[in-house]
Backbone as a chain_set.jsonl record, in Angstrom:
{"seq": "MCIPEMNNRAAERLAFEVQLRHALERQEFVVYYQAKVNVANRKLIGAEALIRWNHPQSGLLYPGNFIGIAEESGLIVPIGQWVMEEVCRQNQAWLRSGLDCVPISVNLSAVQFRNKSLVNSLRRLLQETGLPPELLEVELTESCIIQGSESMIETLQNLKRLGLHLSIDDF", "coords": {"N": [[-22.458, 28.674, -2.168], [-24.26, 27.195, -0.629], [-25.455, 26.375, 2.795], [-27.136, 23.972, 3.436], [-26.021, 22.325, 1.915], [-23.517, 22.47, 1.643], [-23.627, 20.932, 4.588], [-24.268, 18.522, 3.627], [-22.822, 17.395, 2.252], [-20.576, 17.179, 3.981], [-21.662, 15.276, 5.629], [-21.634, 13.08, 3.853], [-19.259, 12.603, 3.564], [-18.476, 11.698, 6.166], [-19.674, 9.357, 6.528], [-18.558, 8.043, 4.664], [-16.392, 7.527, 5.01], [-16.568, 6.223, 7.872], [-17.402, 3.86, 6.556], [-15.419, 2.841, 5.761], [-13.978, 2.241, 7.556], [-15.325, 0.249, 8.601], [-14.552, -1.994, 6.5], [-12.198, -2.21, 6.704], [-12.26, -3.963, 9.16], [-14.451, -5.557, 8.539], [-12.993, -7.42, 6.662], [-13.027, -6.501, 3.924], [-11.238, -5.915, 1.887], [-9.053, -6.204, -0.807], [-6.17, -7.21, -2.67], [-4.693, -7.418, -5.712], [-2.693, -8.29, -8.318], [-0.407, -7.09, -10.644], [1.308, -8.02, -13.314], [4.562, -7.334, -13.953], [6.301, -7.817, -16.812], [9.697, -8.58, -18.566], [10.209, -6.865, -21.663], [11.645, -7.6, -23.414], [12.274, -10.67, -23.042], [9.896, -11.74, -22.297], [10.145, -12.435, -19.338], [8.779, -12.684, -16.201], [9.284, -10.291, -14.164], [8.77, -9.112, -11.649], [5.385, -7.7, -10.012], [3.107, -5.651, -9.139], [1.469, -4.721, -6.432], [-2.3, -4.269, -6.212], [-4.602, -2.575, -4.381], [-8.081, -2.91, -3.986], [-11.408, -2.411, -2.938], [-13.717, -4.135, -2.182], [-17.043, -2.858, -1.905], [-19.912, -3.424, -0.048], [-21.92, -2.836, -1.605], [-21.736, -1.242, -3.122], [-19.79, -2.695, -4.903], [-16.982, -3.339, -6.518], [-14.48, -1.412, -5.721], [-11.962, 1.283, -7.005], [-8.664, 2.367, -6.316], [-8.833, 4.799, -6.568], [-11.169, 5.778, -5.841], [-11.37, 6.395, -2.982], [-8.916, 6.48, -1.66], [-8.343, 8.577, -1.615], [-9.478, 10.434, 0.814], [-8.976, 7.931, 2.67], [-6.152, 8.932, 3.069], [-6.466, 11.572, 4.04], [-8.249, 11.302, 6.906], [-6.718, 9.901, 7.753], [-6.898, 6.467, 8.027], [-5.146, 5.669, 6.071], [-3.123, 4.53, 7.316], [-3.386, 2.384, 8.397], [-4.779, 0.57, 6.192], [-2.799, 0.361, 4.522], [-1.058, -0.71, 6.117], [-2.701, -3.5, 6.189], [-2.285, -4.092, 3.938], [0.452, -4.445, 3.437], [1.246, -6.797, 5.041], [-0.627, -8.475, 3.681], [0.428, -8.743, 1.173], [3.189, -9.655, 1.731], [2.764, -11.61, 3.506], [1.17, -13.201, 1.096], [2.907, -13.501, -0.86], [4.977, -14.71, 0.698], [3.705, -17.729, 0.6], [3.395, -18.147, -1.912], [6.07, -18.318, -1.95], [7.258, -20.639, -0.563], [5.227, -23.111, -1.741], [6.974, -23.424, -3.603], [7.392, -21.984, -5.959], [8.851, -19.926, -7.929], [9.292, -16.622, -6.577], [9.054, -13.08, -7.387], [9.821, -10.115, -6.976], [7.357, -8.094, -5.492], [5.694, -5.414, -5.841], [5.028, -2.481, -3.419], [2.688, 0.47, -3.463], [3.03, 3.277, -1.498], [1.992, 5.97, -0.123], [2.592, 9.155, 0.71], [1.443, 10.083, 3.285], [1.91, 7.461, 4.609], [4.479, 7.111, 4.624], [5.763, 9.137, 6.148], [4.836, 7.727, 8.206], [6.256, 7.2, 11.528], [6.372, 4.99, 12.254], [6.812, 3.23, 10.654], [9.763, 2.01, 9.18], [9.793, -0.075, 11.286], [7.767, -1.358, 11.692], [7.78, -2.517, 9.191], [9.926, -4.185, 9.354], [9.428, -5.896, 11.361], [7.536, -7.106, 10.252], [8.75, -8.956, 8.259], [10.294, -10.522, 9.27], [8.222, -11.81, 10.511], [6.93, -13.013, 8.801], [8.747, -13.93, 7.578], [9.55, -13.316, 5.077], [12.006, -12.934, 2.349], [13.359, -10.266, 2.499], [14.225, -9.151, -0.038], [12.548, -9.71, -1.908], [10.285, -7.448, -1.969], [9.101, -4.659, -2.621], [8.823, -1.051, -1.931], [7.27, 1.343, -3.07], [7.756, 4.742, -3.929], [5.862, 7.729, -4.096], [6.639, 10.503, -6.635], [6.342, 12.599, -5.613], [6.602, 12.462, -2.912], [9.27, 12.101, -2.002], [10.044, 14.41, -3.484], [10.072, 16.457, -1.096], [12.295, 16.082, 0.377], [13.312, 15.949, 3.067], [15.573, 15.882, 6.182], [14.419, 13.782, 7.728], [12.883, 11.941, 5.457], [15.314, 11.036, 4.07], [16.853, 9.783, 5.993], [14.732, 7.723, 6.618], [14.677, 6.582, 3.895], [17.093, 5.263, 3.521], [16.94, 3.714, 6.079], [14.755, 1.774, 5.069], [16.222, 1.02, 2.858], [18.182, -0.619, 4.213], [17.107, -2.328, 5.444], [16.973, -4.172, 3.376], [15.535, -3.92, 1.396], [14.093, -3.035, -1.953], [13.726, -0.374, -3.666], [11.424, 1.935, -4.872], [10.678, 4.7, -7.28], [6.999, 5.76, -7.753], [5.15, 7.332, -10.569], [7.429, 8.73, -11.775]], "CA": [[-22.658, 27.146, -1.607], [-25.567, 27.159, 0.932], [-24.675, 25.511, 4.139], [-27.329, 22.959, 3.527], [-25.198, 21.625, 0.316], [-22.512, 22.03, 2.661], [-23.668, 19.766, 5.859], [-24.869, 17.018, 3.329], [-20.854, 16.641, 1.763], [-19.651, 16.496, 5.22], [-22.683, 14.338, 5.971], [-21.918, 11.939, 3.373], [-17.903, 12.249, 3.658], [-18.334, 10.938, 7.296], [-20.308, 8.01, 5.875], [-17.913, 7.16, 3.759], [-15.078, 7.358, 6.224], [-16.718, 5.58, 8.584], [-18.017, 2.528, 5.443], [-13.873, 2.54, 5.288], [-13.42, 1.748, 9.347], [-15.608, -1.374, 8.979], [-14.708, -2.064, 5.166], [-10.794, -2.652, 7.538], [-12.714, -4.44, 10.218], [-14.608, -6.829, 7.883], [-11.905, -7.703, 5.319], [-13.538, -5.805, 2.489], [-10.31, -4.932, 0.622], [-8.455, -7.597, -1.722], [-4.996, -7.391, -3.253], [-4.552, -7.834, -7.251], [-1.708, -8.285, -8.578], [-0.564, -6.729, -11.771], [2.784, -8.854, -13.46], [6.04, -6.595, -14.824], [7.198, -8.594, -17.449], [10.319, -7.903, -19.674], [9.137, -7.278, -22.875], [13.035, -7.861, -24.432], [12.407, -11.982, -22.763], [8.752, -12.411, -21.844], [10.063, -12.566, -18.466], [7.875, -12.078, -15.371], [10.164, -9.622, -13.317], [7.732, -8.897, -10.652], [4.645, -7.936, -9.716], [2.689, -4.576, -8.649], [-0.147, -5.267, -5.721], [-3.023, -3.244, -6.31], [-5.967, -2.608, -3.744], [-9.643, -2.958, -4.219], [-12.254, -2.673, -2.567], [-15.21, -4.842, -2.688], [-18.268, -2.93, -1.315], [-20.908, -4.886, -0.5], [-23.681, -2.264, -2.234], [-21.539, -0.774, -4.786], [-19.492, -3.752, -6.203], [-14.971, -3.364, -6.439], [-14.114, -0.229, -6.263], [-10.762, 1.437, -7.609], [-8.131, 3.583, -5.157], [-9.138, 6.369, -7.29], [-12.74, 6.274, -5.182], [-11.121, 5.932, -1.485], [-7.368, 6.62, -1.298], [-8.439, 10.38, -0.976], [-10.472, 10.37, 1.97], [-8.008, 6.984, 3.278], [-5.584, 9.739, 2.951], [-6.807, 12.774, 4.734], [-8.201, 10.524, 7.432], [-5.513, 8.88, 8.844], [-6.831, 5.515, 7.458], [-4.222, 4.936, 5.108], [-1.632, 3.808, 7.835], [-3.781, 0.948, 8.343], [-5.204, -0.045, 5.162], [-1.558, 0.242, 3.872], [-0.256, -2.338, 6.94], [-3.208, -4.825, 6.171], [-1.625, -4.725, 1.989], [2.036, -5.1, 3.488], [1.04, -8.209, 5.408], [-0.902, -9.305, 2.691], [1.767, -8.935, -0.016], [4.096, -10.403, 2.185], [1.952, -13.082, 3.44], [1.265, -14.454, -0.148], [4.029, -14.15, -1.365], [5.734, -16.104, 1.243], [2.876, -18.454, 0.586], [3.852, -18.6, -3.29], [7.622, -19.361, -1.94], [6.956, -22.039, 0.031], [5.035, -23.951, -2.485], [8.042, -23.981, -4.516], [6.992, -21.242, -6.773], [9.757, -18.734, -8.261], [9.164, -15.462, -6.111], [9.492, -12.037, -7.837], [9.314, -8.828, -5.856], [6.094, -7.507, -5.267], [5.839, -3.449, -5.243], [3.907, -1.462, -3.104], [2.929, 1.863, -3.316], [3.408, 4.051, -0.282], [1.738, 7.148, 0.122], [3.531, 10.298, 1.88], [1.611, 9.709, 4.714], [2.486, 6.248, 4.603], [6.035, 7.266, 4.404], [6.019, 10.192, 6.74], [4.885, 7.094, 9.714], [7.075, 7.067, 12.19], [7.061, 3.259, 12.53], [6.85, 2.232, 9.149], [10.73, 1.156, 9.448], [9.925, -1.18, 12.327], [6.756, -1.976, 10.913], [7.849, -3.22, 8.369], [11.05, -5.243, 9.842], [8.849, -6.881, 11.897], [6.713, -7.974, 9.329], [9.388, -9.012, 7.299], [10.465, -11.161, 10.542], [6.719, -12.672, 11.091], [6.22, -13.71, 7.855], [9.806, -14.598, 6.768], [9.654, -13.319, 3.918], [13.243, -12.402, 2.461], [13.532, -8.913, 1.933], [14.38, -8.8, -1.755], [10.845, -9.986, -2.66], [9.223, -6.94, -1.522], [8.954, -3.284, -3.03], [8.415, 0.128, -1.244], [7.063, 2.322, -4.554], [6.964, 5.899, -3.584], [5.378, 8.595, -5.631], [7.278, 11.334, -6.687], [6.01, 13.875, -4.511], [7.429, 11.864, -1.798], [10.932, 11.903, -2.828], [10.889, 16.194, -3.732], [10.049, 17.076, -0.128], [13.118, 15.347, 0.483], [13.628, 16.517, 4.241], [16.53, 15.279, 6.672], [14.079, 12.282, 7.982], [12.33, 11.204, 4.692], [16.151, 10.803, 3.636], [17.079, 8.367, 7.017], [13.818, 6.716, 6.234], [14.639, 6.125, 3.058], [18.346, 4.798, 4.434], [16.683, 2.483, 6.787], [14.228, 1.205, 4.399], [17.298, 0.197, 1.797], [19.149, -1.148, 4.725], [16.306, -3.63, 5.924], [17.343, -5.205, 1.997], [13.907, -3.815, 0.3], [13.539, -2.674, -3.031], [12.973, 1.379, -3.407], [11.149, 2.453, -6.729], [9.704, 5.797, -6.926], [5.975, 5.747, -9.105], [4.387, 8.552, -11.249], [8.112, 9.76, -11.988]], "C": [[-23.556, 27.215, -0.257], [-24.893, 25.983, 2.141], [-25.811, 24.397, 4.105], [-26.25, 21.733, 2.522], [-23.883, 20.771, 1.101], [-22.315, 20.821, 4.317], [-24.217, 18.619, 4.977], [-23.189, 16.463, 2.877], [-20.631, 16.045, 2.668], [-20.205, 15.566, 5.954], [-21.9, 12.794, 5.123], [-20.145, 11.533, 3.087], [-17.603, 11.36, 5.058], [-18.758, 9.506, 6.919], [-19.363, 6.932, 5.657], [-17.016, 6.361, 4.289], [-15.315, 6.017, 7.015], [-17.25, 3.879, 8.008], [-16.598, 2.048, 5.644], [-13.311, 1.661, 6.445], [-14.463, 0.042, 8.853], [-16.007, -2.033, 7.187], [-12.384, -2.821, 5.849], [-11.601, -4.223, 8.131], [-13.471, -5.831, 9.266], [-14.109, -7.524, 6.725], [-12.664, -7.814, 4.269], [-12.42, -5.759, 1.268], [-9.797, -5.985, 0.122], [-7.504, -7.075, -2.477], [-5.397, -7.859, -4.903], [-3.155, -7.679, -7.408], [-1.158, -8.015, -10.044], [0.591, -6.925, -12.328], [3.516, -7.645, -14.21], [6.625, -7.55, -15.641], [8.16, -7.478, -18.471], [9.763, -8.108, -20.443], [11.033, -7.64, -23.754], [12.85, -9.081, -24.395], [11.417, -12.316, -22.488], [8.595, -12.364, -20.573], [9.518, -11.827, -17.679], [8.855, -11.294, -14.975], [9.516, -9.197, -11.959], [6.643, -8.594, -10.363], [4.225, -6.433, -9.454], [1.197, -5.1, -8.02], [-0.689, -3.99, -5.832], [-4.182, -3.342, -5.803], [-7.303, -2.229, -4.665], [-10.431, -2.915, -2.936], [-13.439, -2.733, -2.624], [-15.867, -4.525, -1.364], [-19.319, -3.294, -1.585], [-22.385, -3.88, -1.073], [-23.176, -1.634, -2.936], [-20.53, -1.795, -5.569], [-17.755, -3.202, -5.418], [-14.942, -2.526, -7.201], [-12.434, 0.122, -6.069], [-10.398, 2.061, -6.436], [-9.019, 4.658, -5.13], [-10.538, 7.044, -6.282], [-12.741, 6.819, -3.719], [-10.098, 6.372, -0.885], [-7.355, 8.49, -0.881], [-8.655, 10.729, 0.647], [-9.917, 8.938, 3.031], [-7.358, 7.818, 3.863], [-5.633, 10.812, 3.969], [-7.367, 12.41, 6.283], [-7.935, 9.588, 8.336], [-5.954, 6.669, 8.533], [-5.717, 4.859, 6.621], [-3.594, 4.205, 5.947], [-2.224, 2.689, 8.044], [-4.486, -0.23, 7.433], [-3.976, 0.161, 4.72], [-1.057, -0.384, 4.391], [-0.723, -3.831, 6.753], [-2.75, -4.932, 4.419], [-0.201, -4.933, 2.526], [1.976, -6.444, 3.672], [0.225, -8.807, 4.286], [-0.443, -9.971, 2.302], [2.66, -9.594, 0.804], [3.798, -11.739, 2.812], [1.637, -14.315, 2.08], [2.216, -14.7, -0.844], [5.16, -14.767, -0.717], [4.71, -17.75, 1.309], [3.413, -18.697, -0.586], [5.044, -19.079, -2.839], [7.499, -21.373, -1.749], [6.147, -23.397, -0.201], [5.717, -24.016, -4.008], [8.042, -23.004, -5.759], [8.494, -20.666, -7.146], [9.322, -17.48, -8.305], [10.047, -14.538, -7.284], [9.371, -10.965, -7.092], [8.086, -8.201, -6.006], [6.409, -6.014, -5.09], [4.725, -3.568, -4.488], [3.903, -0.189, -3.381], [2.495, 2.471, -1.536], [2.997, 5.523, -0.837], [2.451, 7.903, 0.613], [3.207, 10.47, 3.201], [1.692, 8.714, 5.03], [3.803, 6.159, 5.131], [6.684, 8.312, 6.024], [5.774, 9.464, 8.201], [6.035, 6.743, 10.495], [7.936, 5.768, 12.604], [6.697, 2.826, 11.727], [8.254, 1.023, 9.338], [10.696, 0.049, 10.439], [8.686, -1.837, 12.401], [7.101, -3.158, 10.075], [9.01, -4.898, 8.564], [10.359, -6.104, 10.423], [7.615, -8.141, 11.113], [7.286, -9.248, 8.709], [9.688, -10.945, 8.175], [9.643, -11.744, 11.075], [6.61, -13.767, 10.038], [7.61, -14.74, 7.073], [9.982, -14.638, 5.397], [11.422, -12.79, 3.645], [12.57, -11.167, 1.341], [13.155, -8.074, 0.771], [13.023, -8.919, -2.16], [10.199, -8.623, -2.009], [10.215, -5.892, -1.84], [8.661, -2.107, -2.885], [8.337, 0.866, -2.986], [6.825, 3.625, -3.62], [7.108, 6.425, -4.762], [6.903, 9.307, -5.377], [7.546, 12.551, -6.149], [6.534, 13.508, -3.125], [8.815, 11.917, -1.798], [11.448, 13.592, -2.771], [10.816, 17.05, -2.811], [11.087, 17.039, 0.208], [13.863, 16.175, 1.882], [14.382, 15.184, 4.748], [15.802, 13.95, 6.926], [13.468, 11.437, 7.211], [14.129, 10.451, 4.071], [16.762, 9.406, 4.47], [15.743, 7.522, 6.875], [13.92, 5.737, 5.31], [16.12, 5.005, 3.028], [18.147, 3.374, 5.127], [15.793, 1.641, 6.299], [15.095, -0.129, 3.534], [18.201, -0.912, 3.099], [18.498, -2.368, 5.586], [16.213, -4.616, 4.56], [15.864, -5.235, 1.215], [14.43, -3.286, -0.553], [13.419, -1.756, -2.746], [12.673, 1.656, -5.177], [10.776, 3.883, -6.501], [8.476, 5.076, -8.234], [5.826, 7.092, -9.097], [6.069, 9.356, -11.446], [8.517, 9.993, -13.586]], "O": [[-23.237, 27.277, 0.93], [-24.063, 25.075, 2.105], [-25.479, 23.565, 4.948], [-25.987, 20.542, 2.688], [-23.451, 19.624, 1.213], [-21.363, 20.238, 4.835], [-24.667, 17.67, 5.62], [-22.619, 15.408, 3.156], [-20.461, 14.827, 2.71], [-19.573, 14.983, 6.835], [-21.689, 11.722, 5.69], [-19.772, 10.485, 2.559], [-16.718, 10.506, 5.11], [-17.972, 8.576, 7.102], [-19.227, 5.766, 6.029], [-16.793, 5.153, 4.215], [-14.613, 5.008, 6.943], [-17.437, 2.927, 8.766], [-16.473, 0.825, 5.71], [-12.511, 0.728, 6.389], [-13.979, -1.089, 8.896], [-17.093, -2.382, 6.726], [-11.674, -3.674, 5.317], [-11.488, -5.321, 7.585], [-13.012, -6.969, 9.361], [-14.824, -8.138, 5.933], [-12.984, -8.863, 3.71], [-12.646, -5.614, 0.067], [-10.152, -6.988, 0.741], [-8.003, -6.22, -3.209], [-6.352, -8.596, -5.151], [-2.494, -6.965, -6.654], [-1.539, -8.905, -10.803], [1.348, -6.01, -12.005], [2.892, -7.055, -15.092], [7.552, -8.182, -15.134], [7.891, -6.372, -18.942], [8.942, -9.02, -20.539], [11.031, -7.939, -24.948], [13.079, -9.517, -25.524], [11.482, -13.521, -22.247], [7.448, -12.274, -20.135], [9.469, -10.611, -17.862], [9.802, -11.656, -15.673], [10.406, -8.921, -11.154], [6.218, -9.747, -10.29], [5.237, -5.743, -9.572], [0.229, -5.604, -8.589], [-0.103, -2.918, -5.683], [-5.007, -4.033, -6.401], [-7.443, -1.52, -5.662], [-9.969, -3.438, -1.922], [-14.223, -1.847, -2.965], [-15.738, -5.096, -0.282], [-19.827, -3.514, -2.684], [-23.567, -4.197, -0.943], [-23.959, -1.141, -3.748], [-20.465, -1.715, -6.796], [-17.485, -2.846, -4.271], [-15.126, -2.41, -8.413], [-11.712, -0.486, -5.279], [-11.22, 2.364, -5.571], [-9.67, 5.227, -4.255], [-10.839, 8.217, -6.056], [-13.66, 7.472, -3.225], [-10.151, 6.681, 0.305], [-6.666, 9.242, -0.191], [-7.852, 11.267, 1.409], [-10.428, 8.882, 4.149], [-7.542, 7.9, 5.077], [-4.702, 10.857, 4.772], [-6.961, 13.243, 7.094], [-8.469, 8.873, 9.185], [-5.176, 5.794, 8.914], [-5.501, 3.648, 6.573], [-3.358, 3.07, 5.534], [-1.472, 1.733, 7.85], [-4.699, -1.411, 7.707], [-4.441, 0.073, 3.584], [-0.288, -1.064, 3.712], [-0.087, -4.874, 6.903], [-2.983, -5.973, 3.805], [0.395, -5.789, 1.874], [2.432, -7.261, 2.871], [0.635, -9.933, 4.003], [-0.412, -11.192, 2.458], [2.983, -10.566, 0.12], [4.466, -12.761, 2.655], [1.759, -15.538, 2.008], [2.487, -15.766, -1.397], [6.12, -15.259, -1.311], [5.053, -18.709, 2.001], [4.136, -19.688, -0.494], [5.313, -20.23, -3.183], [7.581, -22.471, -2.3], [6.16, -24.399, 0.515], [5.284, -24.428, -5.084], [8.824, -23.341, -6.647], [9.371, -21.145, -6.426], [8.977, -16.941, -9.356], [11.085, -14.838, -7.874], [8.407, -11.104, -6.339], [8.002, -7.675, -7.116], [7.244, -5.546, -4.316], [3.763, -4.324, -4.626], [4.972, 0.393, -3.563], [1.746, 1.962, -0.702], [3.551, 6.101, -1.771], [3.326, 7.282, 1.217], [3.965, 10.811, 4.109], [1.517, 8.732, 6.248], [4.195, 5.308, 5.93], [7.711, 8.153, 6.684], [6.17, 10.004, 9.233], [6.805, 5.91, 10.017], [9.076, 5.484, 12.969], [6.076, 1.779, 11.908], [8.153, -0.188, 9.53], [11.616, -0.769, 10.399], [8.535, -2.821, 13.125], [6.817, -4.348, 10.205], [8.922, -6.054, 8.147], [10.577, -7.265, 10.077], [7.162, -9.269, 11.308], [6.676, -10.311, 8.596], [9.386, -12.068, 7.772], [9.93, -12.324, 12.122], [6.33, -14.955, 10.195], [7.561, -15.753, 6.374], [10.392, -15.554, 4.685], [12.059, -12.323, 4.589], [11.906, -11.064, 0.309], [12.439, -7.103, 0.528], [12.498, -8.018, -2.814], [9.272, -9.004, -1.294], [11.429, -5.874, -1.633], [8.034, -1.741, -3.88], [9.23, 0.838, -3.833], [5.955, 3.662, -2.75], [7.741, 6.189, -5.791], [7.826, 9.061, -4.6], [8.527, 13.295, -6.167], [6.851, 14.382, -2.318], [9.103, 11.166, -0.865], [12.506, 14.055, -2.346], [11.201, 18.203, -3.005], [11.375, 18.176, 0.58], [14.837, 16.912, 1.727], [14.24, 14.033, 4.336], [16.345, 12.945, 6.468], [13.272, 10.299, 7.636], [14.073, 9.297, 3.646], [17.059, 8.333, 3.945], [15.961, 6.339, 7.134], [13.576, 4.56, 5.423], [16.002, 3.935, 2.431], [18.769, 2.326, 4.952], [15.769, 0.571, 6.909], [14.936, -1.347, 3.465], [18.787, -1.924, 2.713], [19.145, -3.18, 6.247], [15.54, -5.647, 4.576], [15.276, -6.162, 0.658], [15.519, -2.834, -0.198], [13.001, -1.61, -1.597], [13.355, 1.602, -6.2], [10.557, 4.18, -5.326], [8.724, 4.316, -9.169], [6.125, 7.896, -8.213], [6.05, 10.576, -11.282], [9.186, 10.972, -13.916]]}, "num_chains": 1, "name": "protein.A"}
């Protein structure tokens, strides 16, 4: 691999990272909700929050196009915080409008899960929005759980103490 090609890739990655920062500032992210249905009785039992990036030039981008760079750059933490805020606000709005609400699950990456302010941030968010904690589910990837450090176990226990549902994604 030649140096100019490596420089081009590094420049493209940096430009994409800058675009991600701008996307957060310009509110270009959007959350879609995928229903979780009990197939036996066809009842809605929950939903999963799925982030998309409404990119000004490229259109709607799926997480596979940007989450990796967001994790590497540390932007996954503020992006993840935005998703949590959006989900809590939306579910609380549905609750206030009289709808029967179901838990909404939000995926957390290993980077987000290791963030020391995660539990306090979620506690504050639940207090600010007034969303009952049982209406928020935190999904962790299998790789997060496998690491199994004491701080990870403590974080899981603290999330459970908040009253949140916990689940393992990609298991």
